Amino acid sequence: MGPGPVNADPRVLRAMSAQLVGQYDPAMTAYMNETMELYRGVFRTCNEATLLVDGTSRAGIEAALVSLLAPGDRVLVPIFGRFGHLLAEIARRAGAEVHTREIEWGGVFTAAAIERAIVEVRPALLAVVHGDTSTTVAQPLDELGAICERHGVLFYTDVTASLGGNPFEMDAWGLDAATAGLQKCLGGPSGSAPLSLSPRAVERVQARSSVEAGIRSAGDVVREHPIRSNYFDLGMILDYWGEKRLNHHTEATSMLYGARECARLLLEEGMDTAIDRHRLHGAAMLAGVEGLGLEVFGDRAHRMHNVVGVSIPDGVNGDRVRGALLEDFAIEIGTSFGPLHGRIWRIGTMGYNARRDTVLTTLAALEQVLRAEGHRLTAGGGVAAARDVYASEAA
Amino acid sequence: MGPGPVNADPRVLRAMSAQLVGQYDPAMTAYMNETMELYRGVFRTCNEATLLVDGTSRAGIEAALVSLLAPGDRVLVPIFGRFGHLLAEIARRAGAEVHTREIEWGGVFTAAAIERAIVEVRPALLAVVHGDTSTTVAQPLDELGAICERHGVLFYTDVTASLGGNPFEMDAWGLDAATAGLQKCLGGPSGSAPLSLSPRAVERVQARSSVEAGIRSAGDVVREHPIRSNYFDLGMILDYWGEKRLNHHTEATSMLYGARECARLLLEEGMDTAIDRHRLHGAAMLAGVEGLGLEVFGDRAHRMHNVVGVSIPDGVNGDRVRGALLEDFAIEIGTSFGPLHGRIWRIGTMGYNARRDTVLTTLAALEQVLRAEGHRLTAGGGVAAARDVYASEAA
C-alpha cells in the first residue's frame, strides 16, 4: 500500500509466465501491434507512434527527452516535486539548456504561471510531470496544450504515477509526448515504459535518427549529429515497432506480455470505471486517515486519486510505524524524498490494490500500530470513516 | 532454435509469476544481494559491482560504454560482425573518439593484431564482443587482459550471446567490464542485463557520477561533466544496488526474479557442466547439418558452442525454408545481418533448447523441408550424424 510499486494483478503475472516466441514470429509482431493499439486506448490517443520502451519508467522519460531534445535546445521544466527534478536532470544530461521554475512541494502551477515562463524562456519543449508521487498532487494539464500550441512549443508529460487512476487525455489535452510505467495504477511490475508520440513529435525525432551501423543499407541517410543514445533512439525504436521491423533491441517478451495484460485489464474494466474506482478508494483512504485524527498533506484540490500524503504526527517515529506495519501486518507504506523525507507517509490505493478490503485492512492495521506507539486516536475512527464513504457512494 | 531469443526455461517463467514485493522490502533487497552473488558465479568474478541493468542486453552495453567513456575518450573496437558495429555506434553516440579495426565476417582477430592496434590507437578502453551471433564465431579473449594491463587500457566485453554456453572467465582473463543478457544460453527472456565491473572500472565510473538532484543532500559532490545518461549512470545504479540503497529507478522486480532463477539454474547445474552441455549439443547440430550435406559457415576453430552458421545452398530459397519450418514444425531458425543476410541460416542450441530432443527434431524437420524444396540430400543423414556424436560421447 505504498506509492508504488505495489502488488501486481495476478492476471498480469500469469500472462508473464507464458512461453516466449521468436522476435519476428508473426505471433510476436501481432502481439506488438495489439499492444500499440491497447495503449492508444489507455493514453486516449490516435497516435500511431504508441509503443513500449524496454526499461523502467525513467527509461521512457529518458527516451522521450534524449530523442526530442538536441544538445542546446531549450526546455522548460516546472518543478513541484522530486520527479520534476528528475526531468530536469535527464534533460541536462541530454545536453539541453534547461530552465526550471520551482514552487513549494505540495502545490501545483497555475496555467498562467506556466505560460509566463514559456514567454520568458521560449523553449522548444515543455516537460512537466503529471502526478508527482513525492508530493501526492497532480499538475492540471488540460489548459497547457493550447498554451504550447500558441507558442509553438512541444508538450511532454510523464504520467507514470497517474495513468489509469486519474483522468488523462493525451489528444484532447494537446500532448506531443507522454511516458508511463506499469507499477502504479496499471497493476503490473516495473520494467516496461509505455510511450506515445504525436505526429509532430515523430517528425522531430525522425529528423535526428539514422539506421544503425551494422544493418545499414546503401541509400540510408546518416545524420551528422545523431540522437545521443542508441538504446533510447525513438526513431530506431519506431522502425522496429513499425512496418519496417528493423532490428534494434530484442523486445523484452515477458514484459510485453505483462504490459499487454495491464492494458487489457484496464480497457476491459473501462478507463472511466477504473479511474472512478481509484477516486473512490482514494477518497475512502483519505477519509479513513482523517478519521484516525491524522492530517493530510498537500493541496486538496489537486490530490492524485491513488496516493494520499499523511503528515507524521509530532512524537511519532515514522520509520518505526512503517516497520511495524510491514513486520506485523505485511503492509508496506512509504515515506517521501527530500524536504518531505520523514515528514510524511505516503499510502497508495492503486492498480490491483485499489480495493475496499485493502483500504479497510490498512486502516485497521495502522490504528493498531499507532496505538502501540502510544499515539492517541479514536478507536475504530479510520475504518468507520472509510465505510461511510463507501456507504454514501453505494446509496 | 534460432540465434536467440529462444524458449525460456519453465522454471524461469514460473519464477517471474511470483507476486511483487516493495522496492525496499528486506525480502527485495535480499533478493538483490543474492542476485549479485549468483552472477559473480556466472561471470566467474569476485567483483563486488555485479548487478542487473534494467533493459535488454544492449541496455547493458550502453550503460557500460556511456559510464566508462567520457566524451573525447579514445576507444578501440575490433569488429568481426554486426555487434562490433553496435559497440562502435554506441560509443560514438556517447561522444567517444572511436577507432575500429575490421576483418571479414566469419573470422576472429589474433591477439597480436589487437595489441598492434592498441599501440597505434592508445585507447582508454578496448571494447570487443565475445561471441558475435551474426557470424557464429567467438573472439578469444584469454590473452587480451594481459595486453590491456601492459598498456594501461580498460578491457570490456559483451558476452550476451556466449555466457553460460562457452568458457568465460572474467577475473582470470583480466576483464574490467562485462555485460550480458538472459535470452541466449541463460534460458530467460530478454529484458535484464547482468553486468560486472572490476574495482578499477568502478573507480573510473565513480569519478564521473553524482547523486541525483531531488534526492541530493548537502555535501554530496556534483560533477561538472556528469555521465551523459541518468538511466545508465552506473555510479547511481551502484548506489542503488549497494549499501547506500539510494533510490534510482524502481528495480524491475519480475525481471529480477527471472534473472535470479536463470543464474540459480546454471549454478545448480554447474557452470562447467552447462558449458559442456552446450558444447555437446552444438557439436551434434554441426555434425547433423553436415550429415545433411550442408556447408557450415565461419572459422571452425573459433565456433561458438551455441549457434551454427549454415550456408544456404544455391538454388534454395532460404526464407521459404525458414517459413516452412516455422509453419509446419513450429521451429524457428534465423538468417543473419548485413553481408550474411540471406546467405546463411543460424541454428541455435542454447539455454533450455540445448537438448538432444530439440537437436534431433530440428534436423528431422529440416530434412523434410529441404526435400520438399527439391534439394537433394542423404535421407536420415542429419539425425544419424547427430546420433553418432551422442553415441561417441556416451561411450
Short mmCIF file of N, CA and C in Angstrom, two decimals, chain A residues 292 315-317 320-325 328-329 345 363-379:
data_model
loop_
_atom_site.label_atom_id
_atom_site.label_comp_id
_atom_site.label_asym_id
_atom_site.label_seq_id
_atom_site.Cartn_x
_atom_site.Cartn_y
_atom_site.Cartn_z
N LEU A 292 -8.82 8.78 11.69
CA LEU A 292 -7.87 8.40 12.74
C LEU A 292 -7.27 9.63 13.40
N GLY A 315 6.00 13.49 17.69
CA GLY A 315 6.20 12.49 18.74
C GLY A 315 6.05 11.06 18.25
N VAL A 316 5.68 10.89 16.95
CA VAL A 316 5.58 9.54 16.40
C VAL A 316 6.80 9.26 15.53
N ASN A 317 7.40 8.11 15.74
CA ASN A 317 8.55 7.72 14.92
C ASN A 317 8.02 7.07 13.63
N ARG A 320 9.43 3.71 12.52
CA ARG A 320 9.05 2.57 13.36
C ARG A 320 7.62 2.12 13.03
N VAL A 321 6.77 3.09 12.73
CA VAL A 321 5.41 2.75 12.32
C VAL A 321 5.43 1.95 11.01
N ARG A 322 6.21 2.41 10.06
CA ARG A 322 6.30 1.69 8.78
C ARG A 322 6.85 0.28 9.00
N GLY A 323 7.85 0.19 9.88
CA GLY A 323 8.46 -1.11 10.16
C GLY A 323 7.46 -2.08 10.78
N ALA A 324 6.66 -1.56 11.74
CA ALA A 324 5.69 -2.43 12.42
C ALA A 324 4.58 -2.85 11.47
N LEU A 325 4.15 -1.93 10.61
CA LEU A 325 3.12 -2.28 9.62
C LEU A 325 3.61 -3.42 8.72
N ASP A 328 4.37 -6.77 11.20
CA ASP A 328 3.23 -7.42 11.86
C ASP A 328 2.04 -7.63 10.93
N PHE A 329 1.91 -6.81 9.89
CA PHE A 329 0.72 -6.89 9.04
C PHE A 329 1.05 -7.11 7.56
N TRP A 345 4.01 10.23 5.54
CA TRP A 345 3.87 8.89 4.99
C TRP A 345 3.10 9.03 3.67
N LEU A 363 -6.24 0.56 7.19
CA LEU A 363 -6.67 1.49 8.24
C LEU A 363 -6.73 0.79 9.60
N ALA A 364 -7.25 -0.44 9.60
CA ALA A 364 -7.33 -1.20 10.85
C ALA A 364 -5.93 -1.46 11.41
N ALA A 365 -5.00 -1.82 10.54
CA ALA A 365 -3.64 -2.12 10.98
C ALA A 365 -2.94 -0.85 11.46
N LEU A 366 -3.12 0.23 10.72
CA LEU A 366 -2.48 1.50 11.09
C LEU A 366 -2.94 1.94 12.48
N GLU A 367 -4.23 1.75 12.74
CA GLU A 367 -4.76 2.10 14.06
C GLU A 367 -4.04 1.32 15.16
N GLN A 368 -3.89 0.01 14.94
CA GLN A 368 -3.24 -0.84 15.95
C GLN A 368 -1.79 -0.41 16.17
N VAL A 369 -1.11 -0.13 15.09
CA VAL A 369 0.31 0.22 15.19
C VAL A 369 0.48 1.57 15.89
N LEU A 370 -0.38 2.54 15.53
CA LEU A 370 -0.28 3.86 16.17
C LEU A 370 -0.60 3.75 17.66
N ARG A 371 -1.59 2.94 17.99
CA ARG A 371 -1.93 2.77 19.41
C ARG A 371 -0.74 2.18 20.17
N ALA A 372 -0.12 1.16 19.58
CA ALA A 372 1.03 0.53 20.23
C ALA A 372 2.18 1.52 20.40
N GLU A 373 2.23 2.51 19.51
CA GLU A 373 3.27 3.55 19.61
C GLU A 373 2.90 4.60 20.65
N GLY A 374 1.73 4.46 21.25
CA GLY A 374 1.33 5.42 22.29
C GLY A 374 0.65 6.66 21.74
N HIS A 375 0.29 6.62 20.45
CA HIS A 375 -0.37 7.78 19.85
C HIS A 375 -1.87 7.71 20.15
N ARG A 376 -2.46 8.82 20.62
CA ARG A 376 -3.89 8.84 20.96
C ARG A 376 -4.73 8.99 19.70
N LEU A 377 -5.74 8.19 19.58
CA LEU A 377 -6.62 8.30 18.42
C LEU A 377 -7.99 7.73 18.77
N THR A 378 -8.95 7.97 17.88
CA THR A 378 -10.31 7.48 18.09
C THR A 378 -10.36 6.01 17.67
N ALA A 379 -10.69 5.13 18.58
CA ALA A 379 -10.76 3.71 18.25
C ALA A 379 -11.81 3.49 17.17
#
